[in-house]
């Protein structure tokens, strides 16, 4: 399993290197608050990584808020149960 993961990782690293090498032209970026030049390949990889991180963060927040809501409901259910007569 670890070998397969390493091979897939190596494949993506190689694809990133090829993407960067084939898109080495500098492009001007103007973001209203900053102006800079960056190679097209680096900009594409940066956008990919930023999208991946923001998507992961969104998924994590969605799952964690659902779990938090379920925990709160479970605690509320336990607290509202009436104790049995002994």
mmCIF file of N, CA and C in Angstrom:
data_model
loop_
_atom_site.group_PDB
_atom_site.id
_atom_site.type_symbol
_atom_site.label_atom_id
_atom_site.label_comp_id
_atom_site.label_asym_id
_atom_site.label_seq_id
_atom_site.Cartn_x
_atom_site.Cartn_y
_atom_site.Cartn_z
ATOM 1 N N UNK A 1 0.821 -1.189 0.000
ATOM 2 C CA UNK A 1 0.000 0.000 0.000
ATOM 3 C C UNK A 1 0.871 1.262 0.000
ATOM 4 N N UNK A 2 1.916 1.242 0.824
ATOM 5 C CA UNK A 2 2.794 2.400 0.912
ATOM 6 C C UNK A 2 3.520 2.632 -0.418
ATOM 7 N N UNK A 3 3.869 1.569 -1.106
ATOM 8 C CA UNK A 3 4.540 1.690 -2.402
ATOM 9 C C UNK A 3 3.615 2.344 -3.430
ATOM 10 N N UNK A 4 2.356 1.970 -3.423
ATOM 11 C CA UNK A 4 1.393 2.556 -4.363
ATOM 12 C C UNK A 4 1.236 4.044 -4.103
ATOM 13 N N UNK A 5 1.145 4.429 -2.835
ATOM 14 C CA UNK A 5 1.012 5.844 -2.488
ATOM 15 C C UNK A 5 2.245 6.614 -2.933
ATOM 16 N N UNK A 6 3.421 6.050 -2.721
ATOM 17 C CA UNK A 6 4.667 6.711 -3.138
ATOM 18 C C UNK A 6 4.737 6.855 -4.659
ATOM 19 N N UNK A 7 4.289 5.850 -5.388
ATOM 20 C CA UNK A 7 4.293 5.925 -6.844
ATOM 21 C C UNK A 7 3.313 6.988 -7.350
ATOM 22 N N UNK A 8 2.143 7.070 -6.739
ATOM 23 C CA UNK A 8 1.173 8.098 -7.128
ATOM 24 C C UNK A 8 1.721 9.480 -6.807
ATOM 25 N N UNK A 9 2.334 9.640 -5.639
ATOM 26 C CA UNK A 9 2.935 10.915 -5.275
ATOM 27 C C UNK A 9 4.037 11.298 -6.257
ATOM 28 N N UNK A 10 4.874 10.349 -6.626
ATOM 29 C CA UNK A 10 5.946 10.602 -7.593
ATOM 30 C C UNK A 10 5.367 10.992 -8.954
ATOM 31 N N UNK A 11 4.278 10.370 -9.356
ATOM 32 C CA UNK A 11 3.617 10.703 -10.614
ATOM 33 C C UNK A 11 3.127 12.152 -10.602
ATOM 34 N N UNK A 12 2.513 12.576 -9.502
ATOM 35 C CA UNK A 12 2.012 13.945 -9.412
ATOM 36 C C UNK A 12 3.151 14.963 -9.337
ATOM 37 N N UNK A 13 4.233 14.619 -8.669
ATOM 38 C CA UNK A 13 5.391 15.517 -8.632
ATOM 39 C C UNK A 13 5.967 15.672 -10.035
ATOM 40 N N UNK A 14 6.081 14.569 -10.765
ATOM 41 C CA UNK A 14 6.594 14.632 -12.132
ATOM 42 C C UNK A 14 5.665 15.454 -13.024
ATOM 43 N N UNK A 15 4.364 15.285 -12.858
ATOM 44 C CA UNK A 15 3.405 16.069 -13.640
ATOM 45 C C UNK A 15 3.536 17.552 -13.307
ATOM 46 N N UNK A 16 3.763 17.882 -12.046
ATOM 47 C CA UNK A 16 3.955 19.272 -11.647
ATOM 48 C C UNK A 16 5.217 19.871 -12.233
ATOM 49 N N UNK A 17 6.287 19.099 -12.268
ATOM 50 C CA UNK A 17 7.544 19.572 -12.856
ATOM 51 C C UNK A 17 7.366 19.813 -14.349
ATOM 52 N N UNK A 18 6.707 18.899 -15.030
ATOM 53 C CA UNK A 18 6.457 19.064 -16.468
ATOM 54 C C UNK A 18 5.563 20.270 -16.715
ATOM 55 N N UNK A 19 4.522 20.431 -15.917
ATOM 56 C CA UNK A 19 3.636 21.584 -16.054
ATOM 57 C C UNK A 19 4.397 22.892 -15.856
ATOM 58 N N UNK A 20 5.246 22.928 -14.861
ATOM 59 C CA UNK A 20 6.039 24.124 -14.617
ATOM 60 C C UNK A 20 7.040 24.399 -15.725
ATOM 61 N N UNK A 21 7.636 23.350 -16.257
ATOM 62 C CA UNK A 21 8.632 23.535 -17.316
ATOM 63 C C UNK A 21 7.990 23.993 -18.624
ATOM 64 N N UNK A 22 6.814 23.490 -18.925
ATOM 65 C CA UNK A 22 6.156 23.854 -20.177
ATOM 66 C C UNK A 22 5.484 25.220 -20.110
ATOM 67 N N UNK A 23 5.277 25.744 -18.922
ATOM 68 C CA UNK A 23 4.634 27.046 -18.746
ATOM 69 C C UNK A 23 5.548 27.982 -17.969
ATOM 70 N N UNK A 24 6.745 28.194 -18.479
ATOM 71 C CA UNK A 24 7.735 28.985 -17.768
ATOM 72 C C UNK A 24 7.649 30.476 -18.082
ATOM 73 N N UNK A 25 6.766 30.884 -18.982
ATOM 74 C CA UNK A 25 6.642 32.303 -19.329
ATOM 75 C C UNK A 25 6.136 33.105 -18.141
ATOM 76 N N UNK A 26 6.709 34.290 -17.958
ATOM 77 C CA UNK A 26 6.253 35.172 -16.895
ATOM 78 C C UNK A 26 4.975 35.877 -17.320
ATOM 79 N N UNK A 27 4.054 35.987 -16.391
ATOM 80 C CA UNK A 27 2.778 36.649 -16.629
ATOM 81 C C UNK A 27 2.578 37.674 -15.522
ATOM 82 N N UNK A 28 2.057 38.859 -15.884
ATOM 83 C CA UNK A 28 1.763 39.897 -14.903
ATOM 84 C C UNK A 28 0.429 39.602 -14.237
ATOM 85 N N UNK A 29 0.396 39.727 -12.926
ATOM 86 C CA UNK A 29 -0.840 39.578 -12.159
ATOM 87 C C UNK A 29 -1.075 40.867 -11.394
ATOM 88 N N UNK A 30 -2.281 41.393 -11.492
ATOM 89 C CA UNK A 30 -2.659 42.618 -10.797
ATOM 90 C C UNK A 30 -3.872 42.299 -9.939
ATOM 91 N N UNK A 31 -3.671 42.260 -8.617
ATOM 92 C CA UNK A 31 -4.729 41.871 -7.692
ATOM 93 C C UNK A 31 -5.316 43.060 -6.931
ATOM 94 N N UNK A 32 -5.293 44.230 -7.522
ATOM 95 C CA UNK A 32 -5.825 45.472 -6.954
ATOM 96 C C UNK A 32 -4.987 45.970 -5.777
ATOM 97 N N UNK A 33 -4.518 45.094 -4.917
ATOM 98 C CA UNK A 33 -3.680 45.509 -3.797
ATOM 99 C C UNK A 33 -2.223 45.091 -3.982
ATOM 100 N N UNK A 34 -1.954 44.283 -5.009
ATOM 101 C CA UNK A 34 -0.584 43.840 -5.282
ATOM 102 C C UNK A 34 -0.428 43.608 -6.786
ATOM 103 N N UNK A 35 0.766 43.882 -7.266
ATOM 104 C CA UNK A 35 1.094 43.662 -8.669
ATOM 105 C C UNK A 35 2.401 42.880 -8.700
ATOM 106 N N UNK A 36 2.414 41.726 -9.384
ATOM 107 C CA UNK A 36 3.627 40.919 -9.425
ATOM 108 C C UNK A 36 3.661 40.073 -10.685
ATOM 109 N N UNK A 37 4.826 39.527 -10.958
ATOM 110 C CA UNK A 37 5.018 38.615 -12.081
ATOM 111 C C UNK A 37 5.304 37.230 -11.523
ATOM 112 N N UNK A 38 4.761 36.241 -12.219
ATOM 113 C CA UNK A 38 4.926 34.859 -11.780
ATOM 114 C C UNK A 38 4.867 33.964 -13.009
ATOM 115 N N UNK A 39 5.640 32.888 -13.039
ATOM 116 C CA UNK A 39 5.512 31.945 -14.157
ATOM 117 C C UNK A 39 4.115 31.320 -14.185
ATOM 118 N N UNK A 40 3.631 31.049 -15.391
ATOM 119 C CA UNK A 40 2.288 30.474 -15.525
ATOM 120 C C UNK A 40 2.161 29.146 -14.796
ATOM 121 N N UNK A 41 3.172 28.318 -14.890
ATOM 122 C CA UNK A 41 3.130 27.006 -14.225
ATOM 123 C C UNK A 41 3.017 27.141 -12.720
ATOM 124 N N UNK A 42 3.778 28.067 -12.143
ATOM 125 C CA UNK A 42 3.711 28.273 -10.696
ATOM 126 C C UNK A 42 2.345 28.822 -10.293
ATOM 127 N N UNK A 43 1.776 29.703 -11.115
ATOM 128 C CA UNK A 43 0.453 30.252 -10.811
ATOM 129 C C UNK A 43 -0.602 29.148 -10.874
ATOM 130 N N UNK A 44 -0.504 28.259 -11.843
ATOM 131 C CA UNK A 44 -1.458 27.157 -11.947
ATOM 132 C C UNK A 44 -1.350 26.220 -10.746
ATOM 133 N N UNK A 45 -0.121 25.890 -10.362
ATOM 134 C CA UNK A 45 0.059 25.010 -9.215
ATOM 135 C C UNK A 45 -0.384 25.684 -7.917
ATOM 136 N N UNK A 46 -0.147 26.988 -7.796
ATOM 137 C CA UNK A 46 -0.592 27.721 -6.613
ATOM 138 C C UNK A 46 -2.113 27.730 -6.531
ATOM 139 N N UNK A 47 -2.764 27.976 -7.650
ATOM 140 C CA UNK A 47 -4.229 27.974 -7.672
ATOM 141 C C UNK A 47 -4.773 26.588 -7.335
ATOM 142 N N UNK A 48 -4.124 25.552 -7.837
ATOM 143 C CA UNK A 48 -4.539 24.180 -7.543
ATOM 144 C C UNK A 48 -4.409 23.889 -6.059
ATOM 145 N N UNK A 49 -3.283 24.233 -5.470
ATOM 146 C CA UNK A 49 -3.056 23.981 -4.045
ATOM 147 C C UNK A 49 -4.018 24.801 -3.181
ATOM 148 N N UNK A 50 -4.238 26.045 -3.545
ATOM 149 C CA UNK A 50 -5.152 26.893 -2.781
ATOM 150 C C UNK A 50 -6.577 26.335 -2.843
ATOM 151 N N UNK A 51 -7.006 25.901 -4.006
ATOM 152 C CA UNK A 51 -8.326 25.295 -4.138
ATOM 153 C C UNK A 51 -8.448 24.002 -3.354
ATOM 154 N N UNK A 52 -7.401 23.192 -3.362
ATOM 155 C CA UNK A 52 -7.392 21.939 -2.614
ATOM 156 C C UNK A 52 -7.489 22.206 -1.120
ATOM 157 N N UNK A 53 -6.702 23.173 -0.635
ATOM 158 C CA UNK A 53 -6.728 23.503 0.792
ATOM 159 C C UNK A 53 -8.070 24.098 1.215
ATOM 160 N N UNK A 54 -8.607 25.024 0.422
ATOM 161 C CA UNK A 54 -9.895 25.624 0.770
ATOM 162 C C UNK A 54 -11.029 24.600 0.694
ATOM 163 N N UNK A 55 -10.982 23.695 -0.272
ATOM 164 C CA UNK A 55 -11.985 22.631 -0.350
ATOM 165 C C UNK A 55 -11.904 21.692 0.842
ATOM 166 N N UNK A 56 -10.699 21.327 1.241
ATOM 167 C CA UNK A 56 -10.519 20.480 2.422
ATOM 168 C C UNK A 56 -10.982 21.162 3.690
ATOM 169 N N UNK A 57 -10.679 22.453 3.816
ATOM 170 C CA UNK A 57 -11.120 23.214 4.985
ATOM 171 C C UNK A 57 -12.645 23.286 5.038
ATOM 172 N N UNK A 58 -13.270 23.521 3.901
ATOM 173 C CA UNK A 58 -14.727 23.580 3.843
ATOM 174 C C UNK A 58 -15.345 22.241 4.226
ATOM 175 N N UNK A 59 -14.800 21.147 3.712
ATOM 176 C CA UNK A 59 -15.321 19.819 4.044
ATOM 177 C C UNK A 59 -15.126 19.519 5.526
ATOM 178 N N UNK A 60 -13.962 19.872 6.074
ATOM 179 C CA UNK A 60 -13.688 19.615 7.484
ATOM 180 C C UNK A 60 -14.634 20.409 8.378
ATOM 181 N N UNK A 61 -14.851 21.674 8.052
ATOM 182 C CA UNK A 61 -15.756 22.494 8.854
ATOM 183 C C UNK A 61 -17.185 21.971 8.785
ATOM 184 N N UNK A 62 -17.601 21.517 7.613
ATOM 185 C CA UNK A 62 -18.945 20.966 7.475
ATOM 186 C C UNK A 62 -19.138 19.717 8.307
ATOM 187 N N UNK A 63 -18.164 18.837 8.316
ATOM 188 C CA UNK A 63 -18.262 17.600 9.086
ATOM 189 C C UNK A 63 -18.165 17.899 10.575
ATOM 190 N N UNK A 64 -17.254 18.781 10.968
ATOM 191 C CA UNK A 64 -17.076 19.048 12.395
ATOM 192 C C UNK A 64 -18.293 19.757 12.985
ATOM 193 N N UNK A 65 -18.924 20.649 12.231
ATOM 194 C CA UNK A 65 -20.126 21.298 12.770
ATOM 195 C C UNK A 65 -21.272 20.301 12.898
ATOM 196 N N UNK A 66 -21.377 19.363 11.965
ATOM 197 C CA UNK A 66 -22.421 18.341 12.072
ATOM 198 C C UNK A 66 -22.188 17.462 13.298
ATOM 199 N N UNK A 67 -20.923 17.060 13.523
ATOM 200 C CA UNK A 67 -20.611 16.237 14.692
ATOM 201 C C UNK A 67 -20.861 16.997 15.991
ATOM 202 N N UNK A 68 -20.518 18.273 16.011
ATOM 203 C CA UNK A 68 -20.745 19.084 17.197
ATOM 204 C C UNK A 68 -22.242 19.179 17.494
ATOM 205 N N UNK A 69 -23.056 19.359 16.455
ATOM 206 C CA UNK A 69 -24.503 19.445 16.627
ATOM 207 C C UNK A 69 -25.055 18.109 17.135
ATOM 208 N N UNK A 70 -24.548 16.988 16.608
ATOM 209 C CA UNK A 70 -25.004 15.673 17.060
ATOM 210 C C UNK A 70 -24.602 15.411 18.507
ATOM 211 N N UNK A 71 -23.399 15.826 18.901
ATOM 212 C CA UNK A 71 -22.960 15.672 20.292
ATOM 213 C C UNK A 71 -23.842 16.470 21.235
ATOM 214 N N UNK A 72 -24.140 17.726 20.854
ATOM 215 C CA UNK A 72 -25.000 18.570 21.667
ATOM 216 C C UNK A 72 -26.378 17.934 21.834
ATOM 217 N N UNK A 73 -26.920 17.387 20.747
ATOM 218 C CA UNK A 73 -28.232 16.734 20.810
ATOM 219 C C UNK A 73 -28.179 15.504 21.699
ATOM 220 N N UNK A 74 -27.103 14.721 21.636
ATOM 221 C CA UNK A 74 -26.972 13.527 22.468
ATOM 222 C C UNK A 74 -26.893 13.907 23.943
ATOM 223 N N UNK A 75 -26.138 14.954 24.265
ATOM 224 C CA UNK A 75 -26.051 15.405 25.658
ATOM 225 C C UNK A 75 -27.411 15.899 26.130
ATOM 226 N N UNK A 76 -28.103 16.617 25.284
ATOM 227 C CA UNK A 76 -29.434 17.112 25.628
ATOM 228 C C UNK A 76 -30.394 15.944 25.875
ATOM 229 N N UNK A 77 -30.305 14.895 25.043
ATOM 230 C CA UNK A 77 -31.176 13.722 25.218
ATOM 231 C C UNK A 77 -30.882 13.003 26.530
ATOM 232 N N UNK A 78 -29.609 12.886 26.889
ATOM 233 C CA UNK A 78 -29.222 12.215 28.135
ATOM 234 C C UNK A 78 -29.712 13.032 29.332
ATOM 235 N N UNK A 79 -29.601 14.340 29.262
ATOM 236 C CA UNK A 79 -29.999 15.193 30.383
ATOM 237 C C UNK A 79 -31.510 15.260 30.562
ATOM 238 N N UNK A 80 -32.271 15.038 29.524
ATOM 239 C CA UNK A 80 -33.739 15.150 29.631
ATOM 240 C C UNK A 80 -34.406 13.826 30.014
ATOM 241 N N UNK A 81 -33.667 12.722 30.006
ATOM 242 C CA UNK A 81 -34.246 11.441 30.408
ATOM 243 C C UNK A 81 -34.557 11.448 31.894
ATOM 244 N N UNK A 82 -35.665 10.865 32.250
ATOM 245 C CA UNK A 82 -36.064 10.776 33.651
ATOM 246 C C UNK A 82 -35.412 9.547 34.279
ATOM 247 N N UNK A 83 -34.848 9.676 35.470
ATOM 248 C CA UNK A 83 -34.260 8.502 36.133
ATOM 249 C C UNK A 83 -35.358 7.517 36.526
ATOM 250 N N UNK A 84 -35.026 6.228 36.464
ATOM 251 C CA UNK A 84 -35.982 5.172 36.808
ATOM 252 C C UNK A 84 -36.124 5.124 38.338
ATOM 253 N N UNK A 85 -37.328 4.756 38.797
ATOM 254 C CA UNK A 85 -37.554 4.614 40.241
ATOM 255 C C UNK A 85 -36.831 3.386 40.759
ATOM 256 N N UNK A 86 -36.152 3.532 41.879
ATOM 257 C CA UNK A 86 -35.375 2.437 42.434
ATOM 258 C C UNK A 86 -36.112 1.735 43.523
#
